[in-house]
XYZ file of C-alpha atoms in Angstrom:
472
model
C -44.389 34.599 -20.359
C -45.620 31.772 -22.500
C -45.339 34.303 -25.304
C -42.013 34.308 -27.097
C -42.433 38.038 -27.706
C -42.548 38.862 -24.007
C -40.165 41.765 -23.403
C -36.993 41.156 -21.467
C -36.753 41.362 -17.738
C -36.753 45.027 -16.798
C -38.401 46.084 -20.030
C -41.145 48.591 -19.442
C -44.301 49.489 -21.254
C -46.281 52.670 -20.964
C -49.783 53.608 -21.791
C -49.039 53.535 -25.462
C -48.008 49.897 -25.282
C -44.314 50.100 -26.055
C -42.038 47.869 -24.052
C -38.503 49.207 -24.260
C -39.490 52.720 -25.277
C -41.480 54.945 -22.994
C -43.765 57.548 -24.493
C -47.025 59.192 -23.524
C -48.345 60.057 -26.986
C -50.724 57.499 -28.470
C -49.341 58.174 -31.955
C -46.082 56.447 -31.018
C -47.734 53.201 -29.960
C -46.882 51.168 -33.023
C -43.331 52.422 -33.076
C -42.807 51.576 -29.425
C -43.981 48.001 -29.590
C -42.064 47.353 -32.790
C -38.899 48.689 -31.195
C -39.405 46.471 -28.162
C -39.549 43.338 -30.280
C -36.672 44.572 -32.449
C -34.416 45.154 -29.441
C -35.010 41.700 -27.999
C -34.288 40.030 -31.344
C -31.315 42.275 -32.071
C -29.737 41.606 -28.700
C -30.082 37.852 -29.095
C -28.647 37.944 -32.627
C -25.811 40.169 -31.519
C -24.908 37.741 -28.756
C -24.968 34.834 -31.188
C -22.736 36.642 -33.673
C -20.326 37.713 -30.973
C -20.150 34.189 -29.623
C -19.344 32.759 -33.027
C -16.539 35.230 -33.506
C -15.050 35.049 -30.049
C -14.407 31.423 -29.186
C -10.715 32.166 -28.843
C -11.063 35.381 -26.848
C -9.769 34.912 -23.315
C -8.437 38.189 -21.937
C -9.113 41.902 -21.636
C -5.816 42.942 -23.235
C -5.509 45.772 -25.738
C -5.077 43.311 -28.576
C -8.345 41.541 -27.884
C -11.026 42.549 -30.379
C -13.811 40.745 -28.563
C -14.204 40.617 -24.778
C -14.038 37.190 -23.129
C -17.107 35.260 -22.095
C -18.739 36.083 -18.785
C -17.949 33.240 -16.386
C -20.695 31.063 -14.950
C -20.812 29.171 -11.670
C -23.197 26.700 -13.286
C -25.605 26.259 -16.193
C -28.560 23.871 -16.290
C -30.937 23.010 -19.131
C -34.679 22.352 -18.708
C -34.353 18.631 -19.422
C -31.456 18.333 -16.956
C -33.413 20.185 -14.298
C -36.575 18.129 -14.796
C -34.785 14.819 -15.339
C -36.655 14.102 -18.566
C -36.455 15.017 -22.244
C -40.210 15.639 -22.172
C -39.408 19.010 -20.591
C -37.621 21.069 -23.220
C -37.842 24.729 -22.228
C -38.014 27.062 -19.280
C -40.987 29.404 -19.010
C -39.765 33.003 -19.004
C -41.482 34.195 -15.860
C -43.733 32.377 -13.445
C -46.797 34.641 -13.192
C -47.514 35.492 -16.853
C -47.115 39.199 -16.116
C -45.917 41.337 -19.003
C -42.622 42.081 -17.256
C -41.106 41.074 -13.943
C -38.726 38.540 -12.374
C -38.049 35.592 -14.709
C -38.029 33.139 -11.783
C -38.666 33.056 -8.022
C -35.818 33.344 -5.521
C -35.278 32.484 -1.865
C -32.053 31.938 0.071
C -32.492 28.177 -0.227
C -33.892 27.721 -3.724
C -34.509 29.304 -7.093
C -37.892 28.244 -8.403
C -38.678 28.096 -12.125
C -41.408 26.753 -14.359
C -40.646 24.503 -17.321
C -42.604 22.612 -19.944
C -42.500 20.845 -23.306
C -40.375 22.440 -26.005
C -42.163 25.207 -27.941
C -45.344 24.717 -25.903
C -44.838 27.985 -23.985
C -46.778 26.345 -21.181
C -45.593 24.920 -17.886
C -45.851 21.288 -16.899
C -43.538 21.279 -13.850
C -42.287 23.632 -11.147
C -38.653 23.083 -10.158
C -36.637 23.966 -7.069
C -32.979 24.611 -7.984
C -30.051 24.819 -5.555
C -28.592 28.343 -6.049
C -25.094 27.170 -5.158
C -24.792 24.140 -7.441
C -27.609 24.287 -9.984
C -28.821 20.854 -8.886
C -32.545 20.129 -8.801
C -33.796 19.868 -5.226
C -37.441 19.050 -5.910
C -40.088 18.912 -8.624
C -43.896 19.019 -8.784
C -46.264 18.604 -11.704
C -48.283 21.768 -12.428
C -50.068 21.393 -15.798
C -50.626 24.864 -17.322
C -49.287 26.212 -14.037
C -48.558 29.772 -12.954
C -46.928 30.872 -9.693
C -46.671 34.212 -7.931
C -43.338 35.858 -8.760
C -42.426 36.448 -5.097
C -41.996 33.895 -2.332
C -43.855 34.569 0.927
C -42.293 33.364 4.185
C -40.218 30.904 2.191
C -43.221 29.477 0.349
C -44.225 29.526 -3.316
C -47.876 29.721 -4.371
C -49.099 28.264 -7.683
C -52.304 27.524 -9.569
C -52.547 24.732 -12.127
C -55.014 22.774 -14.239
C -56.295 19.642 -12.519
C -58.704 17.046 -13.896
C -61.585 18.893 -12.230
C -60.617 22.495 -13.025
C -58.127 24.837 -11.397
C -56.289 23.953 -8.194
C -53.891 25.650 -5.760
C -50.503 24.326 -4.641
C -48.364 26.001 -1.938
C -44.814 24.653 -1.629
C -41.990 25.121 0.874
C -39.251 26.430 -1.420
C -36.423 25.009 0.694
C -37.677 21.434 0.933
C -40.293 21.042 -1.785
C -42.801 19.931 0.844
C -46.428 20.693 -0.014
C -47.727 23.114 2.625
C -51.281 23.354 1.320
C -53.317 22.381 -1.717
C -56.876 22.118 -2.882
C -59.360 22.761 -5.686
C -60.070 26.392 -6.597
C -63.627 26.019 -7.845
C -64.176 29.791 -7.970
C -61.665 30.140 -10.819
C -63.007 30.025 -14.360
C -59.777 31.142 -16.050
C -56.281 32.338 -15.127
C -54.351 35.137 -16.829
C -51.852 36.222 -14.158
C -51.345 35.638 -10.420
C -49.856 37.311 -7.350
C -48.988 35.487 -4.115
C -49.261 37.034 -0.638
C -49.863 36.069 2.987
C -53.583 36.320 2.256
C -53.480 33.813 -0.584
C -53.332 33.783 -4.366
C -54.767 36.760 -6.224
C -55.853 35.548 -9.654
C -56.753 37.724 -12.618
C -58.979 35.991 -15.138
C -59.262 36.474 -18.876
C -61.324 39.375 -20.216
C -63.060 42.314 -18.574
C -66.126 40.275 -17.635
C -64.006 37.742 -15.783
C -63.270 38.088 -12.094
C -60.450 39.304 -9.932
C -60.372 36.485 -7.373
C -58.577 35.903 -4.069
C -58.322 32.254 -3.025
C -56.839 30.848 0.171
C -53.922 28.421 0.344
C -56.388 25.530 0.220
C -58.141 26.979 -2.842
C -61.253 28.199 -1.025
C -62.750 31.527 -2.062
C -61.928 34.603 0.039
C -63.431 37.286 -2.202
C -64.183 37.979 -5.834
C -64.805 41.135 -7.888
C -65.626 41.521 -11.559
C -63.611 44.110 -13.427
C -66.809 45.330 -15.067
C -68.095 46.330 -11.603
C -64.964 48.305 -10.649
C -65.208 52.016 -11.613
C -62.251 53.140 -13.719
C -61.079 49.614 -14.523
C -61.821 50.133 -18.222
C -58.579 52.152 -18.333
C -56.670 48.896 -17.804
C -57.991 47.258 -20.957
C -56.674 47.883 -24.460
C -56.546 46.406 -27.954
C -53.118 47.657 -29.005
C -51.174 44.399 -29.082
C -54.029 42.559 -30.751
C -54.467 45.176 -33.466
C -50.961 46.521 -34.030
C -48.882 43.409 -33.325
C -51.270 40.622 -34.326
C -53.192 42.457 -37.052
C -56.584 41.627 -35.584
C -59.681 43.582 -36.589
C -62.461 44.422 -34.141
C -60.402 43.172 -31.209
C -62.046 42.940 -27.807
C -60.356 45.090 -25.106
C -58.131 42.888 -22.957
C -55.750 43.148 -20.022
C -52.809 43.032 -22.404
C -49.850 44.135 -20.293
C -50.376 43.353 -16.589
C -47.508 43.980 -14.161
C -47.463 43.617 -10.374
C -45.978 46.067 -7.861
C -45.742 45.527 -4.100
C -47.129 48.181 -1.754
C -47.279 48.487 2.031
C -49.355 46.031 4.048
C -51.969 43.973 2.228
C -51.971 46.275 -0.793
C -50.736 45.336 -4.244
C -50.722 47.402 -7.412
C -51.764 45.853 -10.715
C -50.559 48.048 -13.565
C -51.882 47.396 -17.046
C -51.285 50.211 -19.483
C -52.829 52.749 -19.377
C -54.403 52.169 -15.945
C -53.775 50.733 -12.489
C -55.748 48.980 -9.790
C -54.761 49.251 -6.130
C -56.026 46.104 -4.431
C -56.430 45.374 -0.728
C -55.838 41.636 -0.770
C -57.518 41.125 2.622
C -60.770 43.027 2.063
C -61.142 42.954 -1.712
C -61.410 46.746 -1.942
C -60.193 47.847 -5.385
C -59.495 51.361 -6.666
C -58.806 51.753 -10.412
C -57.853 54.809 -12.445
C -55.712 56.024 -15.328
C -51.976 55.830 -14.679
C -49.030 55.816 -17.037
C -45.526 54.762 -16.033
C -46.704 53.631 -12.593
C -43.859 54.092 -10.101
C -44.487 52.325 -6.786
C -42.771 53.628 -3.639
C -44.080 51.343 -0.889
C -46.760 53.473 0.833
C -47.606 55.612 -2.209
C -47.158 55.631 -5.956
C -46.746 58.062 -8.844
C -48.513 58.271 -12.185
C -47.884 60.197 -15.376
C -51.076 61.850 -16.604
C -52.128 64.516 -19.083
C -52.088 66.963 -16.152
C -48.540 66.097 -15.081
C -47.043 63.821 -12.428
C -49.543 62.814 -9.737
C -48.705 61.265 -6.379
C -51.377 58.860 -5.087
C -51.824 57.432 -1.603
C -52.697 53.787 -0.941
C -56.417 54.492 -1.144
C -55.932 55.950 -4.622
C -56.410 59.537 -3.454
C -54.217 62.033 -5.353
C -52.189 64.101 -2.869
C -50.517 66.482 -5.328
C -49.797 67.160 -8.992
C -46.649 68.509 -10.662
C -47.867 70.059 -13.927
C -45.970 70.051 -17.233
C -43.708 67.144 -16.236
C -43.579 63.483 -17.211
C -42.117 60.360 -15.596
C -39.356 58.242 -17.075
C -40.163 54.562 -17.353
C -39.461 52.866 -14.010
C -37.614 49.581 -13.561
C -39.385 46.428 -12.407
C -38.244 46.872 -8.819
C -40.161 48.072 -5.765
C -39.577 50.600 -4.392
C -38.710 52.621 -7.478
C -37.617 56.253 -7.541
C -39.641 58.723 -9.575
C -37.614 60.730 -12.081
C -39.144 63.671 -13.921
C -38.500 64.815 -17.480
C -39.881 67.781 -19.382
C -41.080 68.115 -22.971
C -37.480 68.666 -24.132
C -36.373 65.350 -22.554
C -34.426 67.117 -19.852
C -34.172 65.373 -16.496
C -35.699 67.800 -14.001
C -34.637 67.800 -10.355
C -37.619 67.642 -8.001
C -38.072 67.984 -4.261
C -40.514 65.083 -4.021
C -41.608 65.982 -0.486
C -42.663 69.572 -1.243
C -43.248 68.942 -4.159
C -41.349 71.493 -6.193
C -39.512 71.324 -9.508
C -35.993 72.694 -9.088
C -34.955 72.903 -12.722
C -33.334 70.761 -15.419
C -30.096 68.934 -14.616
C -29.252 67.240 -17.920
C -30.729 66.821 -21.397
C -31.019 63.313 -22.814
C -30.795 62.757 -26.546
C -33.300 60.530 -28.306
C -33.207 58.814 -31.652
C -33.773 61.176 -34.544
C -35.424 58.518 -36.714
C -38.811 56.875 -36.361
C -37.655 54.526 -33.611
C -37.407 56.969 -30.732
C -36.314 55.522 -27.410
C -37.265 57.842 -24.531
C -35.515 57.708 -21.128
C -35.525 54.466 -19.134
C -34.678 54.180 -15.432
C -32.619 51.329 -14.035
C -30.619 50.115 -11.072
C -31.834 50.479 -7.491
C -32.914 53.572 -5.500
C -29.362 53.752 -4.108
C -27.710 53.381 -7.510
C -30.293 54.829 -9.880
C -29.733 55.515 -13.554
C -31.569 57.124 -16.447
C -30.710 56.034 -19.967
C -31.053 58.057 -23.151
C -30.139 56.950 -26.650
C -26.374 57.373 -26.205
C -25.890 58.331 -22.562
C -26.235 56.606 -19.213
C -26.736 59.056 -16.334
C -26.364 58.109 -12.667
C -28.238 60.151 -10.069
C -27.222 60.875 -6.504
C -28.819 58.663 -3.868
C -30.687 61.428 -2.019
C -31.351 63.890 -4.843
C -31.863 64.147 -8.584
C -28.425 65.683 -9.096
C -26.163 63.980 -11.635
C -23.471 61.772 -10.090
C -21.824 60.877 -13.399
C -22.615 60.228 -17.046
C -21.232 57.691 -19.514
C -21.264 57.551 -23.303
C -22.796 54.207 -24.326
C -23.230 54.967 -28.024
C -20.966 52.048 -29.000
C -23.172 49.494 -27.267
C -26.510 47.952 -28.115
C -28.006 48.975 -24.801
C -30.735 47.313 -22.819
C -31.543 47.217 -19.111
C -29.328 48.351 -16.242
C -29.259 46.325 -13.019
C -27.303 46.871 -9.804
C -25.262 44.040 -8.291
C -23.839 45.494 -5.100
C -21.831 48.566 -6.119
C -21.557 47.438 -9.742
C -24.021 48.465 -12.424
C -24.382 45.886 -15.179
C -25.680 46.957 -18.584
C -27.311 44.113 -20.473
C -25.724 45.349 -23.685
C -23.615 43.734 -26.341
C -20.998 43.346 -25.012
C -22.123 43.427 -21.399
C -20.619 46.215 -19.285
C -19.742 46.332 -15.592
C -19.580 49.883 -14.230
C -18.521 51.256 -10.847
C -21.822 52.596 -9.526
C -20.120 55.366 -7.558
C -17.715 56.716 -10.173
C -18.991 55.611 -13.584
C -15.703 53.853 -14.388
C -16.060 50.911 -16.774
C -14.657 47.965 -14.824
C -15.062 45.205 -17.406
C -16.598 44.085 -20.678
C -17.867 40.582 -21.287
C -19.801 38.714 -23.952
C -22.399 36.065 -23.235
C -24.705 33.897 -25.273
C -26.473 32.402 -22.261
C -30.034 33.256 -21.336
C -32.269 36.172 -22.226
C -33.407 37.925 -19.047
C -31.156 39.017 -16.187
C -32.162 38.644 -12.565
C -30.406 40.099 -9.504
C -30.787 38.106 -6.295
C -30.339 39.774 -2.884
C -28.422 42.652 -4.519
C -25.332 40.463 -4.856
C -25.874 37.645 -7.357
C -26.540 37.884 -11.090
C -28.346 35.132 -12.958
C -30.048 34.716 -16.305
C -32.919 32.666 -17.670
C -33.588 31.707 -21.266
C -35.756 29.102 -22.920
C -32.760 26.741 -23.030
C -30.871 27.396 -19.811
C -30.793 28.822 -16.304
C -27.371 30.087 -15.241
C -25.639 31.762 -12.336
C -22.946 34.215 -13.384
C -19.632 34.874 -11.673
C -18.828 38.542 -12.140
C -15.207 39.629 -12.674
């Protein structure tokens, strides 16, 4: 998240390295990543242009050429939140994962990182009142990262102290420090995950450790990636070579993303591989896995052999040949959705397993920038998006509930807020999740990445503001 080119919340990257697009052929790598960056920039520019042309728009009437602005309950800037002009931007995500929640949420507080303008590095962690936008508490966390999920109402962070890395665990409701201490086992920090066990820290480079530290910073266990069989599948040079133009790049964990599994297990997905980690024991299983789709006590992978279901110990339980997975959203659990080589959504009995036949064909771009299907919403209100069509699936099967032409919109992610699906397009659309009826259109210039809290509240975070929306 310190990187300005981080894809938007809900963006997804497959083994080829593309963020918005999903594709399993290595030849499309460059195209995919370029499209990801293009979409983020295009969406921001579109919002800016719409804003400039729509200051007078205030209703949804037939004569209105531009939809009105989406209402906000409150908006707060980084300097307002921190109480100082020395803090000039929010950090887009707290754990430095490639995609994921842009900030941490509990019932009592929203927790975000912020730092100096253009530094792309945190200096403070802030607790924000979700109802008013007022700052409830603040702690200094130089170069800090925090796990993206709160645990029992607490937030876990690591930061740079005078003597190295240190751990800070905070009560999100009050800002009280629950635990803290030096983490002398940490040599570097790339991304973190917080659990009841402690803070799981991934270091920089394949020779650096995967380390679990307790709330007081003491070492629980440590494993080097180089000693974990199959972990080489998690390291790549794509972004360094294709996006940064580097020659002779060293393989790196370029696109790490976290997924929650049952019990002490967590899944670390970094295209084109995954690691299933038992946070209590330090047991790690790593293998190739594209479009990792986590479903609590098991997960699915796209492979050259088809779709493979894996159990928590990494054991494959079955394979569906000749099928691929669409790119899953950043939510857990996520539903697997199968597509064939003709980009047809294929209904599957996922318990059998047995393919039951195609249900709908999704069109893709005909030019070089091909955008394969992307899943969105929640398991109850699940969608698959092609180039011009949004398809909603039934809750208990892969049958089509409805489809909607979205060719007139610069589409992005789809999130579910109660029974309303919101497309982060330009303009933004609100859709009845049960019928597919378009309920409203709104423009917004606030924020970059959407976040749904407790299935009922929509917020957004950008470098310059954190805002809570009020939906029509």
